[in-house]
GROMACS .gro file of C-alpha atoms in nm:
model
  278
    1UNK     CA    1  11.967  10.254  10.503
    2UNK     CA    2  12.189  10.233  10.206
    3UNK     CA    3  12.454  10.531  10.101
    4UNK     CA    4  12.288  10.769   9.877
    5UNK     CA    5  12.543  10.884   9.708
    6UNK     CA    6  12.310  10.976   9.400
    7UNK     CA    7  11.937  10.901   9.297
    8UNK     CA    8  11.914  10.567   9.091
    9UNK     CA    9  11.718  10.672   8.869
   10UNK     CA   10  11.909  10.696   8.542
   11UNK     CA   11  12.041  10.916   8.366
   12UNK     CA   12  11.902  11.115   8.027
   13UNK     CA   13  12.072  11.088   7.696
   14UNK     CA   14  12.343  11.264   7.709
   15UNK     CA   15  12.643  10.992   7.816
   16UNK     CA   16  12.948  10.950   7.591
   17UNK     CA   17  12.925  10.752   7.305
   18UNK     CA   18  12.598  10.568   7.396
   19UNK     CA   19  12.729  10.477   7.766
   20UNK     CA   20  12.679  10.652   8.126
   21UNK     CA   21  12.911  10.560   8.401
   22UNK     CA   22  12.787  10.323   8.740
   23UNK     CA   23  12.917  10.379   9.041
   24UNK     CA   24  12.956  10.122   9.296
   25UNK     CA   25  13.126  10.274   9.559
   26UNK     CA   26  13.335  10.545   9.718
   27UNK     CA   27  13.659  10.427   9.889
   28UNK     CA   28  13.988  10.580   9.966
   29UNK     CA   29  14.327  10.551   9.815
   30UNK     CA   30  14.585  10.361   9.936
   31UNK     CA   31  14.915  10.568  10.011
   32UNK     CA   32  15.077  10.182   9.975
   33UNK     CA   33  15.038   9.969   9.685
   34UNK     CA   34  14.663   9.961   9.694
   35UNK     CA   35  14.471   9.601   9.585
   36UNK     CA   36  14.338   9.523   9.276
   37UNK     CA   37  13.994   9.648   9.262
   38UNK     CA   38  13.746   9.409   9.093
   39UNK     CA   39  13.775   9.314   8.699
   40UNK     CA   40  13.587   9.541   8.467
   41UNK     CA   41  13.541   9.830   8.731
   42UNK     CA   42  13.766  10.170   8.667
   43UNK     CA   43  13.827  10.412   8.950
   44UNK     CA   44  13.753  10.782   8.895
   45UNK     CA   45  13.975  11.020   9.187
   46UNK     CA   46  14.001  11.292   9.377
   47UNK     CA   47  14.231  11.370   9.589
   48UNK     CA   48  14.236  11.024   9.854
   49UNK     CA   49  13.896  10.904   9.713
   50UNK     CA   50  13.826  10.637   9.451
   51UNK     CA   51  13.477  10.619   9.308
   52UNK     CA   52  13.486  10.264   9.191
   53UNK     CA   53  13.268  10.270   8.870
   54UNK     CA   54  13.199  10.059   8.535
   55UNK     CA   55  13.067  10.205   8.202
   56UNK     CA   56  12.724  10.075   8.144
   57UNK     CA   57  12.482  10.088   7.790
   58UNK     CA   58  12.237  10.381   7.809
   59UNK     CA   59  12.017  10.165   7.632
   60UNK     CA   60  11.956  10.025   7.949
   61UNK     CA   61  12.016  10.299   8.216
   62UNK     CA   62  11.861  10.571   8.028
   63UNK     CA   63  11.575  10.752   8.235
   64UNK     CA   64  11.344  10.592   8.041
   65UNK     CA   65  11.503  10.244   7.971
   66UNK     CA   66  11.581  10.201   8.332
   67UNK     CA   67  11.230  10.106   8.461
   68UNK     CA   68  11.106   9.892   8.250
   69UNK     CA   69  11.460   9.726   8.302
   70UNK     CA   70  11.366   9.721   8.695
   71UNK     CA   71  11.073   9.544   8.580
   72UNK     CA   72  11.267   9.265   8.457
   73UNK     CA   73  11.302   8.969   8.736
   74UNK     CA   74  11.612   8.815   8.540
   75UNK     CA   75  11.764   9.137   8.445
   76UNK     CA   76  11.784   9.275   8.817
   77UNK     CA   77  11.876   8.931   8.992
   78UNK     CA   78  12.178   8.975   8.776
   79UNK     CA   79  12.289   9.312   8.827
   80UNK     CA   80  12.202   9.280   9.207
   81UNK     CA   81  12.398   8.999   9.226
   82UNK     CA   82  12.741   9.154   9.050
   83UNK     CA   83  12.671   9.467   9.235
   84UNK     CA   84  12.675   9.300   9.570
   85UNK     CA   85  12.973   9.120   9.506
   86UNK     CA   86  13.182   9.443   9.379
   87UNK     CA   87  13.089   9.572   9.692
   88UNK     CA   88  13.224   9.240   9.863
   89UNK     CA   89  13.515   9.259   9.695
   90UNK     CA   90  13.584   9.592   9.776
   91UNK     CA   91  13.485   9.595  10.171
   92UNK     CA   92  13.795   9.294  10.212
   93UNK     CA   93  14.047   9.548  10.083
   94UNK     CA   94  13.907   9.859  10.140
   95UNK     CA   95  13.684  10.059  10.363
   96UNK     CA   96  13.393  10.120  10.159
   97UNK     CA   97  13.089  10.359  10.109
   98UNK     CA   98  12.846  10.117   9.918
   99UNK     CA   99  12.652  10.325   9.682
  100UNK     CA  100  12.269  10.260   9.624
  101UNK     CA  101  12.201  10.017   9.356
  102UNK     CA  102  12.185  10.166   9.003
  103UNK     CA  103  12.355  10.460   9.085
  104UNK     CA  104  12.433  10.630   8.737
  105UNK     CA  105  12.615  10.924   8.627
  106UNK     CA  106  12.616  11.077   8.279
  107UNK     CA  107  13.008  11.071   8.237
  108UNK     CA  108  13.322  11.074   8.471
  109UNK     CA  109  13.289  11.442   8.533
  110UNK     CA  110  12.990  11.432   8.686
  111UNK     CA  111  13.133  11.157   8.928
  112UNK     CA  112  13.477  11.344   8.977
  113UNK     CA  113  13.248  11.668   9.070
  114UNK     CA  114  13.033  11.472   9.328
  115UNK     CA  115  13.339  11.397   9.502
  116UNK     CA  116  13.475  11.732   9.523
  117UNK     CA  117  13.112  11.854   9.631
  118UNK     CA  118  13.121  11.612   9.899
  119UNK     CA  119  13.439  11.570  10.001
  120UNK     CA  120  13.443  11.619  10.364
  121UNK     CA  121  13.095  11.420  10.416
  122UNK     CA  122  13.269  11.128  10.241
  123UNK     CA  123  13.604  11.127  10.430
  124UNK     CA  124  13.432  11.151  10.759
  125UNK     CA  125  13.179  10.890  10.605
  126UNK     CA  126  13.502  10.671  10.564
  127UNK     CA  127  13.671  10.733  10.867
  128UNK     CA  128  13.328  10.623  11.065
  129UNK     CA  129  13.375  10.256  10.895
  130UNK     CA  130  13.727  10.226  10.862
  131UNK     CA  131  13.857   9.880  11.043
  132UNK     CA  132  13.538   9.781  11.096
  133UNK     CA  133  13.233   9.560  10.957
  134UNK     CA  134  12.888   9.532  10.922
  135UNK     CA  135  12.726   9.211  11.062
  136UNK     CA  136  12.320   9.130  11.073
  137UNK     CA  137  12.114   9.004  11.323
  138UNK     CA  138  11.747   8.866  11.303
  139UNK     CA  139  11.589   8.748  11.619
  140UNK     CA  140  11.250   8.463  11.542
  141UNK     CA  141  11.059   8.319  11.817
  142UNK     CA  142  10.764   8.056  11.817
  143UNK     CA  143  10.506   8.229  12.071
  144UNK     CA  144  10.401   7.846  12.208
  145UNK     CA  145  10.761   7.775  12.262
  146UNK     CA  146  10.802   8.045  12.421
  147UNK     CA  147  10.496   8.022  12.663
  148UNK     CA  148  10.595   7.681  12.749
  149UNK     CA  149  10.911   7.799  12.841
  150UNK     CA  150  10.799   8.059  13.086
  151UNK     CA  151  10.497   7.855  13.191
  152UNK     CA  152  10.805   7.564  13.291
  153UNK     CA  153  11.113   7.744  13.357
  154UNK     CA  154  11.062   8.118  13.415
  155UNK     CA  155  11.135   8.296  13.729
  156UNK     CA  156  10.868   8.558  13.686
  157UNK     CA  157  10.597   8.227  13.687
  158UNK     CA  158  10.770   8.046  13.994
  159UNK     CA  159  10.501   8.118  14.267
  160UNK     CA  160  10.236   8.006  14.049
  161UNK     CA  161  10.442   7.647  13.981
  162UNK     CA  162  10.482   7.628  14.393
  163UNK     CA  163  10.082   7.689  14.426
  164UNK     CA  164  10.005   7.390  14.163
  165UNK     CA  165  10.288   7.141  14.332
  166UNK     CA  166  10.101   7.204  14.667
  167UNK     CA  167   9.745   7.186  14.530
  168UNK     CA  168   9.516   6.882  14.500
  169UNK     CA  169   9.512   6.687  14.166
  170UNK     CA  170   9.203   6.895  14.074
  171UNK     CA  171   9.305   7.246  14.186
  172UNK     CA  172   9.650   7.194  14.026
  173UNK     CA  173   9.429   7.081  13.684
  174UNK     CA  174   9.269   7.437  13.670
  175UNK     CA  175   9.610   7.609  13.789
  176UNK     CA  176   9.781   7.441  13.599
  177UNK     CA  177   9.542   7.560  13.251
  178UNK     CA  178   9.516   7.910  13.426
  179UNK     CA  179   9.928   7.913  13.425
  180UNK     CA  180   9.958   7.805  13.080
  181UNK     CA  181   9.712   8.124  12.980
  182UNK     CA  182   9.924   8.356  13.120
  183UNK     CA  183  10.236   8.213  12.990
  184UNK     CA  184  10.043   8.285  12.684
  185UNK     CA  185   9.994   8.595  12.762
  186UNK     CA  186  10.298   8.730  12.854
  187UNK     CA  187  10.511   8.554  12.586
  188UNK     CA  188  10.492   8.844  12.310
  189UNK     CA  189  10.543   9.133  12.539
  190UNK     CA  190  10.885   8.896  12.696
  191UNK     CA  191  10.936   8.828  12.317
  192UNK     CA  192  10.996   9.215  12.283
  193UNK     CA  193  11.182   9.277  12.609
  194UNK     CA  194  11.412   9.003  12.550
  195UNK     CA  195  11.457   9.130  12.219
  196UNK     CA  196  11.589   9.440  12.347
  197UNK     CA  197  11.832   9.260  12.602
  198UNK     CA  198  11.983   9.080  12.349
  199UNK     CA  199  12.018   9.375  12.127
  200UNK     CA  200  12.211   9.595  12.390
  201UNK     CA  201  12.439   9.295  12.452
  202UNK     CA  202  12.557   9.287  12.086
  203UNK     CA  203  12.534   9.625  12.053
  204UNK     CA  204  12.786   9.646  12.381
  205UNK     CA  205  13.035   9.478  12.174
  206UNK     CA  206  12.979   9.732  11.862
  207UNK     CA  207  13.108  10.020  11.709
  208UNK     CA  208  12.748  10.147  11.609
  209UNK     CA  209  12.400   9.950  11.588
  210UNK     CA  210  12.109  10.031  11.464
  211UNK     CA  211  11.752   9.826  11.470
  212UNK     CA  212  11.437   9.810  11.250
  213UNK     CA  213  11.101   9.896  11.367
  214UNK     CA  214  10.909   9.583  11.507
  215UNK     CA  215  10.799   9.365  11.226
  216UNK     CA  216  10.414   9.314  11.254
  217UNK     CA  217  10.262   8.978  11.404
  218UNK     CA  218  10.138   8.743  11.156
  219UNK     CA  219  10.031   8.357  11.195
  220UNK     CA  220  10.371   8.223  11.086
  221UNK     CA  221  10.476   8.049  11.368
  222UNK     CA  222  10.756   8.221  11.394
  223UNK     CA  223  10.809   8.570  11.417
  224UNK     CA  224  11.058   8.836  11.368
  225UNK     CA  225  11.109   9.011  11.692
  226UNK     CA  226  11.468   9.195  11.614
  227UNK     CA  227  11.616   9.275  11.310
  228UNK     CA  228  11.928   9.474  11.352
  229UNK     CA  229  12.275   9.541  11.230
  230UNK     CA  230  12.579   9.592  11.423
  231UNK     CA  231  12.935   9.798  11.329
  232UNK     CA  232  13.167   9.597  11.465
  233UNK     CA  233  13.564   9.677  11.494
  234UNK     CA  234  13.755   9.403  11.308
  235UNK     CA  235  13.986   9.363  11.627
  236UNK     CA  236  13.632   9.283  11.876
  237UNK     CA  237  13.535   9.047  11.637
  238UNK     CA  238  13.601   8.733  11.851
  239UNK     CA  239  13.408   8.893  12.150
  240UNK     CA  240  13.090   8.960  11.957
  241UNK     CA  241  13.083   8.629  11.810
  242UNK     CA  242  13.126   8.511  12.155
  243UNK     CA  243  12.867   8.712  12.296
  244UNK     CA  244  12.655   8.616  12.010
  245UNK     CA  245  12.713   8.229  12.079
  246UNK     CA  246  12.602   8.268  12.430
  247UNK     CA  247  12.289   8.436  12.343
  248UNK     CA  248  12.203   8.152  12.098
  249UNK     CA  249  12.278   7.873  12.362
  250UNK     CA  250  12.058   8.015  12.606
  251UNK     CA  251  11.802   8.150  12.353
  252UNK     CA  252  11.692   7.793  12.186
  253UNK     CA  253  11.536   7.651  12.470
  254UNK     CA  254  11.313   7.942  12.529
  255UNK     CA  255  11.165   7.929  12.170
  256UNK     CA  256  11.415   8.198  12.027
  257UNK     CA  257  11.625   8.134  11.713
  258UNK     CA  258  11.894   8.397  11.600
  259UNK     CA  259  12.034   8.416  11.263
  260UNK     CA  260  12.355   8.615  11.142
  261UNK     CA  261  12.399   8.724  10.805
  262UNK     CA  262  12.744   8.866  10.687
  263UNK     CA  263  12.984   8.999  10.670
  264UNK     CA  264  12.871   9.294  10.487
  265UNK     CA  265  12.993   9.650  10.352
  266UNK     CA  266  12.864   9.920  10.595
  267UNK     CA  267  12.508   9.969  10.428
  268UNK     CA  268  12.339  10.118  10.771
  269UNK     CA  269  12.654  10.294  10.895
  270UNK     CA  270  12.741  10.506  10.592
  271UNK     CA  271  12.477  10.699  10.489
  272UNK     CA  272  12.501  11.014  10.314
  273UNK     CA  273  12.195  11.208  10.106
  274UNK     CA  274  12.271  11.400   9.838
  275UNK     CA  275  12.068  11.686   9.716
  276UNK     CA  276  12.178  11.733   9.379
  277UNK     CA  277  12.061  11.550   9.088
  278UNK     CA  278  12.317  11.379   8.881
   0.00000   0.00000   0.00000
């Protein structure tokens, strides 16, 4: 869920002198010499907030320019790619409200207003994020590597390994086929379940979490079973990477890979909806 702090979807024709303003994000002032913010970008206030904006070319974020820009493979990549790392930028010095991509107000007034509109959504917004960081998590697993697995090494199939190690060549044969079925079997639903372990352990060590819904099974061998993100306090950073670790190392011999992507600005922890048009 990204911050909505206004619909991206241009603006009409009535910027200043042929240009609208783009707004990145919303942060808060520094009472101490604040950082830099990133080259090119100009910060419109009020009172503690900073919307952290750029002038762009109505020619290209006009209402009707802007999507048959969004068409445009090359054009997007770009912009994508220097909004993302404005927002980087910003979320190392700052606690940050990322705004959605292609956020666009007619002229500063319009982004000064918003702020005073929304004032107390967007310092409680900021004081929900503040000292902390967004980190993702994708769980995959490989559905034969994980029925193997449970078919070897599982408690849940243990009396059914005892039956074949006292059975007869040919009775442990058939067993031994009838085990692997129901390791089978059983592998997506323990797919899911462990899923959700491993998802309250991180989330033990977070601020916030927050999951998507199931991804749907497909024949790639392997599948998506979590996809989450996690708010995690910059001082409980060590134990959630730790926690983290020890879910991977016990994880890849049942068939389970985990992936972590960030750090990121809080996209799924600072969301706010705005009514208005801009």
């Amino acid at each position: 869920m990204n911050t909505l702090l206004a619909r991206p979807t241009g603006v009409g024709d009535a910027g200043v002198d042929g240009q609208a303003i783009y707004v990145y994000a919303v942060v808060r002032r520094s009472a101490d010499t604040p950082p830099a913010l990133p080259a090119s970008t100009v910060a419109i206030g009020y009172r503690d907030l900073l919307a952290v904006t750029r002038r762009v070319p109505l020619a290209q974020f006009s209402t009707a320019a802007l999507p048959e820009y969004l068409h445009d493979p090359a054009w997007v990549q770009a912009l994508a790619l220097e909004h993302q790392t404005t927002l980087a930028r910003l979320a190392h010095d700052y606690a940050t409200l990322p705004c959605a991509f292609c956020t666009v107000y007619h002229h500063a007034e319009r982004v000064q207003h918003m702020l005073a509109a929304q004032y107390d959504a967007l310092d409680a917004a900021l004081r929900r994020v503040a000292g902390a960081t967004e980190w993702g998590v994708k769980l995959f697993y490989d559905q034969h590597a994980l029925a193997k697995w449970l078919a070897d090494d599982a408690e849940f199939f243990a009396p059914q390994r005892a039956a074949i190690a006292r059975a007869s060549s040919g009775a442990a044969y058939l067993l031994q086929k009838r085990l692997a079925q129901s390791a089978d079997q059983r592998a997506a639903a323990f797919g899911t379940e462990y899923a959700l372990t491993c998802h309250a352990e991180l989330a033990a060590m977070a601020r916030a979490a927050t999951s998507s819904p199931p991804m749907p099974r497909s024949d790639h061998p392997a599948e998506i079973i979590l996809h989450a993100a996690y708010l995690v306090d910059d001082q409980r950073h060590a134990q959630f990477m730790n926690t983290l670790a020890s879910l991977q190392a016990a994880s890849a011999s049942r068939g389970v890979q985990i992936a972590l992507a960030g750090p990121w600005p809080p996209y799924s922890f600072a969301t706010l909806d705005t009514k208005d048009p801009v």
